[in-house]
Coordinates of C-alpha atoms in Angstrom, one line a residue:
M428 CA 167.7 148.5 82.4
S429 CA 164.9 150.1 82.2
M430 CA 162.0 148.1 84.4
H431 CA 159.4 148.1 82.0
R432 CA 161.8 146.6 79.4
L433 CA 160.2 143.6 77.6
S434 CA 162.7 140.3 78.4
G435 CA 160.6 138.7 75.6
C436 CA 158.8 138.6 72.0
P437 CA 155.1 139.3 73.4
S438 CA 153.9 137.0 70.9
C439 CA 156.6 134.3 70.7
A440 CA 159.0 134.4 73.6
E441 CA 161.5 134.9 71.8
P442 CA 164.5 136.4 74.7
L443 CA 165.7 140.7 73.0
E444 CA 168.2 142.2 72.4
E445 CA 168.4 145.5 74.2
G446 CA 167.6 147.7 71.4
D447 CA 165.7 145.7 69.2
R448 CA 161.8 147.2 67.9
F449 CA 161.4 143.9 66.4
C450 CA 161.8 140.4 67.3
G451 CA 163.6 138.0 64.8
V452 CA 161.9 135.3 64.9
C453 CA 158.6 136.2 64.5
G454 CA 158.9 139.3 63.4
Y455 CA 156.5 140.7 65.6
A456 CA 156.2 144.8 66.4
V457 CA 158.1 145.0 70.3
S458 CA 157.3 148.5 70.5
A459 CA 153.7 147.6 69.8
P460 CA 150.8 146.7 72.5
P461 CA 150.7 143.2 73.6
P462 CA 148.1 141.6 71.2
A463 CA 144.8 140.4 73.1
A464 CA 143.2 137.6 74.7
V465 CA 140.7 135.9 72.6
D466 CA 138.0 134.8 74.4
H467 CA 136.9 130.9 73.3
P468 CA 133.1 130.2 75.1
T469 CA 133.2 126.7 75.7
I470 CA 129.2 126.7 74.7
P471 CA 127.5 127.4 72.0
I472 CA 126.5 131.9 72.3
P473 CA 123.2 132.2 70.9
P474 CA 122.7 135.4 68.8
A475 CA 120.9 138.0 69.5
P476 CA 117.3 138.9 68.1
P477 CA 118.9 141.6 65.2
A478 CA 117.5 145.1 65.5
P479 CA 116.1 146.4 62.0
P480 CA 119.6 148.4 60.1
A481 CA 120.0 152.2 60.0
P482 CA 120.9 152.9 56.6
P483 CA 124.6 152.4 55.5
A484 CA 126.4 155.2 55.1
P485 CA 129.7 155.5 53.3
P486 CA 132.2 154.4 54.9
A487 CA 135.0 156.1 56.4
P488 CA 138.8 155.3 55.2
S489 CA 139.7 153.7 57.7
A490 CA 136.0 151.3 58.5
R491 CA 138.5 148.9 56.9
P492 CA 140.6 148.2 58.6
A493 CA 138.3 148.5 61.2
A494 CA 136.1 145.9 59.5
A495 CA 139.2 143.5 59.1
G496 CA 140.6 144.2 62.6
A497 CA 137.0 142.7 64.0
A498 CA 137.3 139.6 61.2
A499 CA 140.6 138.5 62.2
G500 CA 140.2 139.3 66.6
G501 CA 136.5 136.9 66.2
Y502 CA 132.9 138.1 67.1
G503 CA 133.4 139.9 69.9
S504 CA 137.6 140.8 69.9
P505 CA 139.6 144.2 69.5
A506 CA 141.8 143.9 66.4
P507 CA 145.7 144.0 67.9
G508 CA 146.9 147.5 68.4
V509 CA 142.4 147.8 69.7
P510 CA 142.7 148.7 73.8
H511 CA 140.5 145.7 75.5
A512 CA 137.9 147.7 77.2
A513 CA 136.9 149.6 73.5
A514 CA 135.6 146.5 73.1
E515 CA 132.3 145.6 72.5
P516 CA 131.2 141.9 75.1
A517 CA 129.6 139.9 73.0
P518 CA 125.7 140.3 73.7
G519 CA 125.1 136.7 74.8
W520 CA 128.2 135.6 76.6
G521 CA 129.0 137.8 80.1
S522 CA 127.3 140.3 78.2
V523 CA 124.7 142.9 79.5
A524 CA 124.6 144.8 75.5
A525 CA 121.4 145.0 74.3
A526 CA 122.5 145.5 70.6
A527 CA 122.9 143.2 67.7
P528 CA 126.5 142.7 66.6
T529 CA 128.7 143.8 64.9
L530 CA 128.2 143.0 61.1
V531 CA 131.9 142.1 59.5
D532 CA 130.5 141.5 56.2
E533 CA 131.4 143.8 53.0
P534 CA 129.2 146.2 52.3
A535 CA 129.1 145.1 49.3
A536 CA 127.5 141.6 50.6
W537 CA 124.9 142.8 52.1
T538 CA 122.6 144.4 49.6
A539 CA 123.9 141.2 46.9
T540 CA 121.6 138.9 45.8
P541 CA 120.8 136.0 47.8
A542 CA 122.3 133.1 46.1
E543 CA 119.8 130.9 44.0
P544 CA 118.8 128.2 46.5
D545 CA 119.8 124.4 45.3
P546 CA 117.4 123.1 42.4
E547 CA 114.1 121.4 43.0
P548 CA 115.3 117.1 43.3
E549 CA 112.7 116.2 41.2
P550 CA 109.4 114.0 41.8
R551 CA 110.0 110.0 41.1
Q552 CA 107.3 107.5 40.7
G553 CA 106.6 104.4 43.2
P554 CA 105.0 102.3 43.8
A555 CA 100.7 102.0 42.9
G556 CA 100.6 106.3 41.0
V557 CA 101.9 107.6 44.3
T558 CA 104.4 110.8 43.4
Y559 CA 106.4 111.7 45.9
A560 CA 109.9 114.3 46.7
A561 CA 112.6 111.8 46.8
S562 CA 115.2 112.6 49.8
G563 CA 117.9 115.5 49.7
H564 CA 120.2 116.8 51.9
G565 CA 119.0 120.1 50.8
N566 CA 115.5 120.3 52.3
P567 CA 116.3 118.7 56.0
Y568 CA 113.0 118.4 56.7
G569 CA 112.1 116.4 53.9
T570 CA 109.3 117.2 51.2
G571 CA 106.8 113.5 52.2
T572 CA 106.7 110.4 53.5
P573 CA 107.4 107.1 51.1
P574 CA 105.0 104.9 51.6
E575 CA 104.9 102.2 53.7
G576 CA 107.2 99.4 51.8
T577 CA 108.4 101.5 48.8
P578 CA 113.1 100.5 49.4
W579 CA 115.1 103.1 49.0
G580 CA 117.4 104.5 45.9
A581 CA 120.8 103.2 45.3
A582 CA 121.8 107.0 47.0
E583 CA 118.5 107.0 50.2
H584 CA 119.1 104.0 51.9
P585 CA 119.2 105.8 55.4
Y586 CA 122.5 102.7 56.6
G587 CA 124.4 102.6 53.7
A588 CA 124.3 101.1 49.8
A589 CA 120.7 99.0 49.8
D590 CA 122.0 96.8 47.3
G591 CA 125.7 95.1 49.7
P592 CA 125.5 92.5 51.9
E593 CA 124.1 93.4 55.5
T594 CA 126.4 92.9 57.9
R595 CA 125.0 90.5 61.4
H596 CA 126.4 92.2 64.7
D597 CA 125.2 89.4 67.0
R598 CA 127.4 87.1 64.4
P599 CA 130.7 86.0 64.7
G600 CA 133.2 88.3 62.7
D601 CA 130.7 89.7 61.8
D602 CA 129.8 88.0 58.9
P603 CA 128.2 89.6 55.7
G604 CA 125.4 88.5 54.8
T605 CA 121.3 87.6 56.7
P606 CA 120.1 84.7 56.9
A607 CA 116.8 83.6 55.4
E608 CA 113.6 83.7 58.0
G609 CA 114.0 80.9 59.7
A610 CA 116.9 79.5 58.6
P611 CA 119.1 78.0 61.5
W612 CA 122.5 79.6 63.2
G613 CA 125.7 77.6 62.5
P614 CA 128.3 76.3 65.5
G615 CA 129.1 79.1 67.2
E616 CA 126.7 80.9 66.4
A617 CA 123.2 81.7 67.8
P618 CA 123.7 84.6 69.8
Y619 CA 122.2 83.6 73.2
E620 CA 123.5 79.7 73.0
N621 CA 125.4 78.0 76.4
P622 CA 128.0 76.7 74.8
P623 CA 129.5 73.2 76.0
L624 CA 131.0 73.3 80.0
P625 CA 135.2 72.0 80.7
G626 CA 134.6 68.8 80.3
G627 CA 131.1 68.2 79.6
A628 CA 129.7 65.2 77.1
A629 CA 128.8 66.0 74.1
G630 CA 125.8 65.6 72.5
G631 CA 124.2 64.2 76.3
K632 CA 121.8 65.4 77.9
T633 CA 121.6 69.7 79.2
C634 CA 120.4 69.7 82.5
V635 CA 116.6 71.0 83.1
A636 CA 117.9 73.4 86.6
C637 CA 120.3 75.3 85.3
R638 CA 120.6 74.3 81.6
A639 CA 123.9 74.7 80.7
G640 CA 125.6 70.8 83.1
H641 CA 125.1 67.9 80.9
V642 CA 123.4 64.8 83.1
D643 CA 126.1 62.3 84.0
T644 CA 125.0 58.4 83.5
D645 CA 124.2 58.2 87.2
G646 CA 120.8 61.3 86.1
Y647 CA 122.7 64.4 87.8
C648 CA 124.1 67.3 86.3
E649 CA 127.4 67.7 86.2
H650 CA 127.9 71.7 87.2
C651 CA 124.8 72.0 89.4
G652 CA 124.5 68.7 90.5
H653 CA 121.1 68.7 90.4
A654 CA 118.9 65.2 90.1
Q655 CA 116.7 65.4 87.2
P656 CA 113.4 63.4 86.0
R657 CA 113.4 60.1 85.3
E658 CA 110.8 59.5 82.7
R659 CA 110.0 57.0 84.3
D660 CA 108.6 59.6 87.1
H661 CA 105.0 59.8 86.4
I662 CA 104.0 58.0 83.2
E663 CA 99.7 58.2 81.8
E664 CA 98.7 54.8 79.2
E665 CA 94.8 54.6 78.2
L666 CA 93.7 52.8 76.1
G667 CA 89.6 52.6 75.2
S668 CA 88.9 49.8 78.0
V669 CA 91.8 50.4 80.6
A670 CA 93.7 53.2 81.9
A671 CA 96.8 53.1 84.0
V672 CA 99.5 56.6 85.8
T673 CA 102.1 55.3 88.2
D674 CA 103.9 58.4 90.0
R675 CA 107.2 58.1 91.9
G676 CA 106.6 59.7 95.6
L677 CA 106.8 62.0 96.8
R678 CA 109.6 60.2 99.2
H679 CA 111.4 57.9 96.7
H680 CA 114.3 58.8 94.8
R681 CA 113.4 57.5 91.8
N682 CA 110.0 55.6 90.7
E683 CA 110.5 50.6 91.1
D684 CA 106.9 51.2 90.6
S685 CA 106.3 49.7 86.1
F686 CA 103.1 48.5 84.4
A687 CA 101.7 47.1 81.4
V688 CA 98.1 47.8 79.8
S689 CA 97.1 45.7 76.3
A690 CA 93.6 44.7 74.7
T691 CA 93.5 41.6 72.5
A692 CA 90.9 39.6 70.5
L693 CA 90.1 36.1 71.7
P694 CA 88.9 32.9 69.2
D695 CA 85.7 34.4 69.8
G696 CA 86.1 37.7 68.4
S697 CA 85.4 39.2 71.7
A698 CA 87.9 41.8 73.1
A699 CA 90.2 41.3 76.3
T700 CA 91.8 43.8 78.1
V701 CA 94.8 42.5 79.9
A702 CA 96.8 45.4 82.9
I703 CA 99.8 44.0 84.9
V704 CA 101.3 46.5 87.7
C705 CA 105.0 45.4 89.2
D706 CA 106.0 47.4 92.4
G707 CA 110.4 46.5 92.1
V708 CA 111.7 45.7 96.3
S709 CA 113.2 48.4 97.3
S710 CA 115.7 46.6 99.3
A711 CA 116.7 44.2 96.3
S712 CA 119.7 45.6 93.6
R713 CA 117.7 47.0 90.4
P714 CA 114.0 47.0 92.1
D715 CA 113.3 49.4 89.1
E716 CA 114.6 47.4 86.5
A717 CA 113.2 44.2 87.9
S718 CA 109.1 45.6 87.8
A719 CA 109.1 46.3 84.1
A720 CA 111.1 43.6 83.0
A721 CA 108.5 41.7 85.1
A722 CA 105.3 44.5 83.3
V723 CA 106.9 43.4 79.6
A724 CA 107.5 40.2 80.6
A725 CA 103.8 38.8 81.8
N726 CA 102.1 41.5 79.3
E727 CA 104.1 39.7 76.0
S728 CA 102.8 35.9 78.3
L729 CA 98.6 36.6 77.8
L730 CA 98.7 38.7 74.4
E731 CA 100.6 35.6 73.0
A732 CA 98.1 32.6 74.5
L733 CA 94.9 34.2 74.5
P734 CA 94.2 35.3 70.7
R735 CA 94.5 31.4 70.7
G736 CA 92.0 29.9 73.4
A737 CA 93.8 29.3 76.4
H738 CA 91.9 30.0 79.2
P739 CA 92.0 33.3 81.5
Q740 CA 93.2 31.3 83.9
E741 CA 96.1 29.1 83.0
A742 CA 97.3 31.8 80.5
M743 CA 97.4 33.6 83.9
H744 CA 99.2 31.0 85.2
E745 CA 101.9 30.9 82.8
A746 CA 102.2 34.3 82.2
I747 CA 103.0 35.0 86.0
L748 CA 106.5 32.3 84.7
A749 CA 107.0 34.2 82.3
A750 CA 107.4 36.8 84.5
A751 CA 110.4 35.2 87.3
A752 CA 112.2 33.9 84.4
A753 CA 112.8 37.6 83.0
V754 CA 113.3 38.4 86.7
N755 CA 116.0 35.9 86.5
A756 CA 117.9 36.9 84.5
L757 CA 118.6 39.8 85.4
A758 CA 120.6 37.8 89.3
P759 CA 124.2 38.1 89.0
E760 CA 126.4 35.1 87.4
T761 CA 128.0 35.4 90.9
P762 CA 125.8 33.6 93.7
G763 CA 125.7 35.9 96.8
A764 CA 127.9 38.8 94.6
Q765 CA 124.3 40.9 95.3
N766 CA 120.8 40.6 96.7
A767 CA 119.2 39.8 93.9
P768 CA 116.3 41.8 91.8
A769 CA 112.8 41.5 92.6
C770 CA 108.8 42.4 92.5
T771 CA 105.3 42.2 92.7
L772 CA 103.8 41.6 90.3
V773 CA 99.8 41.5 90.0
G774 CA 97.6 41.3 86.7
A775 CA 93.9 41.9 85.7
V776 CA 92.4 40.3 82.2
V777 CA 88.3 41.4 81.5
G778 CA 87.2 39.1 78.0
G779 CA 84.5 36.3 77.1
G780 CA 82.0 37.6 80.7
L781 CA 84.9 36.8 83.3
L782 CA 87.5 39.1 85.4
T783 CA 90.7 36.4 85.7
I784 CA 93.2 37.7 88.3
G785 CA 96.8 36.1 89.6
W786 CA 99.5 38.0 91.8
V787 CA 102.3 37.3 94.0
G788 CA 102.9 39.8 96.4
D789 CA 101.3 42.1 97.8
S790 CA 99.9 44.4 95.2
R791 CA 97.1 44.0 95.1
A792 CA 93.3 44.1 93.1
Y793 CA 90.0 45.3 93.8
W794 CA 86.3 45.3 93.3
V795 CA 84.4 48.2 92.8
P796 CA 80.5 48.0 92.0
D797 CA 78.6 51.1 89.2
D798 CA 75.9 51.0 91.9
R799 CA 77.9 51.5 94.5
A800 CA 75.2 50.3 97.2
A801 CA 76.6 46.4 96.4
L802 CA 79.8 45.7 98.4
P803 CA 82.7 45.9 96.7
R804 CA 85.9 43.3 97.2
R805 CA 89.2 43.5 97.7
L806 CA 89.9 40.1 95.0
T807 CA 93.3 39.1 96.5
E808 CA 95.5 37.4 99.3
D809 CA 98.9 39.3 100.9
D810 CA 101.6 36.6 100.2
S811 CA 102.9 39.1 104.1
W812 CA 103.6 38.2 107.1
A813 CA 100.9 39.9 108.4
A814 CA 98.4 37.7 106.9
Q815 CA 99.7 34.5 107.1
M816 CA 99.6 35.0 110.6
V817 CA 96.2 36.8 110.5
A818 CA 95.4 33.2 108.0
A819 CA 97.1 30.8 110.7
G820 CA 94.4 32.5 113.9
L821 CA 97.5 33.5 116.0
M822 CA 96.6 37.3 115.5
G823 CA 94.0 39.3 114.7
E824 CA 93.1 41.4 111.2
A825 CA 94.0 44.9 113.4
E826 CA 96.9 44.0 115.3
A827 CA 98.6 42.0 112.1
Y828 CA 98.6 45.2 110.2
A829 CA 100.2 47.9 113.0
D830 CA 103.0 44.9 113.9
V831 CA 106.1 46.5 111.8
R832 CA 106.8 43.9 110.0
A833 CA 103.2 43.0 107.9
H834 CA 104.4 44.3 104.7
A835 CA 107.5 42.1 105.0
I836 CA 106.6 39.9 102.2
T837 CA 106.2 36.5 101.7
G838 CA 106.3 36.1 97.4
W839 CA 107.6 38.0 95.5
L840 CA 109.3 37.4 91.9
G841 CA 112.7 36.8 91.2
A842 CA 116.2 34.8 91.7
D843 CA 116.4 34.2 95.5
A844 CA 113.0 33.8 96.0
Y845 CA 111.7 30.6 97.4
D846 CA 109.4 28.6 96.1
L847 CA 106.8 30.2 93.7
D848 CA 103.6 29.8 93.8
P849 CA 101.7 32.1 91.2
H850 CA 98.2 33.0 92.3
T851 CA 95.1 33.1 90.5
A852 CA 91.4 33.4 90.3
T853 CA 88.6 33.4 87.9
F854 CA 85.4 35.9 88.8
K855 CA 81.8 36.1 86.8
P856 CA 80.8 38.9 87.7
D857 CA 76.8 39.7 87.3
H858 CA 77.1 44.1 87.7
P859 CA 79.1 46.5 85.7
G860 CA 82.5 47.1 88.1
V861 CA 85.9 48.5 87.1
V862 CA 88.3 46.3 88.5
V863 CA 91.2 49.0 90.3
V864 CA 94.8 46.4 90.1
C865 CA 96.8 48.6 92.4
T866 CA 100.5 48.7 94.5
D867 CA 100.7 49.6 97.9
G868 CA 101.8 52.9 98.0
L869 CA 97.8 53.5 97.2
W870 CA 96.3 51.0 98.8
N871 CA 97.5 52.1 101.9
Y872 CA 95.9 55.3 102.4
A873 CA 92.4 52.9 101.4
E874 CA 94.0 49.7 102.5
S875 CA 90.0 48.0 102.7
A876 CA 86.9 47.2 100.3
R877 CA 85.2 49.4 101.2
E878 CA 87.4 52.2 102.0
M879 CA 88.4 51.9 98.3
A880 CA 85.6 52.7 96.8
Q881 CA 85.0 55.1 98.6
V882 CA 87.6 56.7 96.4
V883 CA 86.8 55.4 93.0
P884 CA 85.3 58.2 91.0
A885 CA 81.2 57.1 90.5
D886 CA 82.7 57.4 86.2
A887 CA 85.1 55.4 86.9
A888 CA 83.9 52.5 84.4
T889 CA 83.5 55.8 81.7
R890 CA 86.1 57.6 81.9
P891 CA 89.5 55.2 84.2
L892 CA 92.0 57.6 83.0
H893 CA 90.5 60.0 84.9
S894 CA 89.7 58.1 87.9
A895 CA 93.2 56.1 88.2
Q896 CA 94.7 60.0 88.3
V897 CA 91.5 60.7 91.0
L898 CA 93.4 57.7 92.7
V899 CA 97.7 58.5 92.0
G900 CA 96.5 61.9 93.7
Y901 CA 94.8 60.5 96.7
A902 CA 97.7 58.7 97.4
L903 CA 100.0 61.7 97.2
D904 CA 97.9 63.3 99.9
G905 CA 98.2 61.9 101.3
G906 CA 101.3 61.8 101.9
G907 CA 103.1 59.3 99.0
H908 CA 105.2 57.2 100.7
D909 CA 106.4 55.2 98.2
N910 CA 105.8 54.7 94.7
V911 CA 101.5 54.4 94.1
T912 CA 101.2 52.7 90.4
V913 CA 97.3 51.5 89.2
A914 CA 94.9 50.5 86.9
V915 CA 91.5 50.7 86.3
V916 CA 89.9 47.7 84.1
P917 CA 86.0 48.4 83.3
F918 CA 83.9 45.2 83.8
A919 CA 80.6 45.9 81.4
M920 CA 77.9 43.7 81.9
H921 CA 76.8 41.8 78.0
P922 CA 73.0 41.8 77.2
E923 CA 73.5 37.5 76.3
Q924 CA 74.7 37.6 79.9
E925 CA 73.2 36.2 82.4
P926 CA 73.7 36.5 86.3
G927 CA 75.4 34.3 88.4
P928 CA 77.8 34.0 91.1
D929 CA 81.3 34.5 91.1
A930 CA 82.5 30.6 89.0
E931 CA 85.4 30.6 91.6
P932 CA 84.6 33.4 95.4
G933 CA 87.9 31.3 97.4
P934 CA 88.5 33.5 100.5
A935 CA 89.9 36.4 98.5
A936 CA 87.0 36.8 97.0
G937 CA 85.5 37.7 100.0
P938 CA 82.5 40.6 101.3
E939 CA 84.9 43.5 103.9

């Protein structure tokens, strides 16, 4: 067996028998040279700039087979039977030749008339009489740009037919159709909607921190555990003649203070202003509920009594009793089961040229005249251990209030109060000023009347809300160790009022 004999068909690799001149499967001529490999580059071959063609010579009889072979072998590939070395390399792909590639078209096509281009589409009329050419694939660069807002034609829309419904891929299931502008998303459709967490209460409040979890009944997020701000953490209210602000402070986890401000008319048609401030006793149960109930009850009692002509001092006394009854109603049915809810109360009524104060506990009222050259006064006396020590002459004021027992109250509103003894006093100031009604969350940082007068803004009579905000801010800047509640009630002098001494000075009305 010859070493140079082919063992298989060069075209289909079919085994050959000795003496075969043609493949029995594909018919390939075994005696012919093997076909040259066809080069298929993986990047486009940039054509070289064509050279001016020379006048064609009459084709030789063998020119047609050569051209056919070039066409069969592809660009730059020899036809079967042509040695690979004789093939001209493809310009631009490993080639050093600068010549143009060999033409492979029919000689007759070189001089043939070029095909007629597609007819130019007829222009269409746009809005406002503007004419521009219709779009078409025959002109890849376009022949004009339609005006802004011109609708696409039936076959021109770049993303499909404009008449059919648009597919919204951001809607579940790619539902067709686009909702009208401003139409709300359906359930589960909003692309950025946070789905409710498993186990979350449907319809509950959403956490202000993580924006995903629901808030439980205790005010904490079930997902991240963040404590939610309560509605009573900071409240401001202003009427024409009174304003109040309450704040949780910086140390307490909730606001146990409460207030109520209102205005009504006396029988003679003049106005009366009411301010009630209550401080829940933290050592008792539900102190926030106690202060809220007391403030509402006292305010409603005054609004009922003053218009029917009751004396302000009598009306204040009855209002404190009504507040005590409201707090007592919060006590548990089983005595001794827990500390009964409790709170303190201080209130002020300004009307008819009189200033009436009522209190139980250690919340206070201060008189601050508009003329800061006049003496300010503290109008209340605390129901506290320190006040009792000073009243009994057992300790000096500075020593008593420095004691750790100083703020232990001896009077409050609640079912377990020893003996309810409401304090009331009526004054008739002879100059204009403001009454500051507050809890100990403020006066702990400005205890004396002089200190309080220094903190109250000079325009408090005309800007009561601003003044209350300033006073609360002063307490917060001082440390904010307790809840802070302040009401500012202006007292204006009328021309018909004659200056006179205080109607009932009392021990608390003396200057400090």
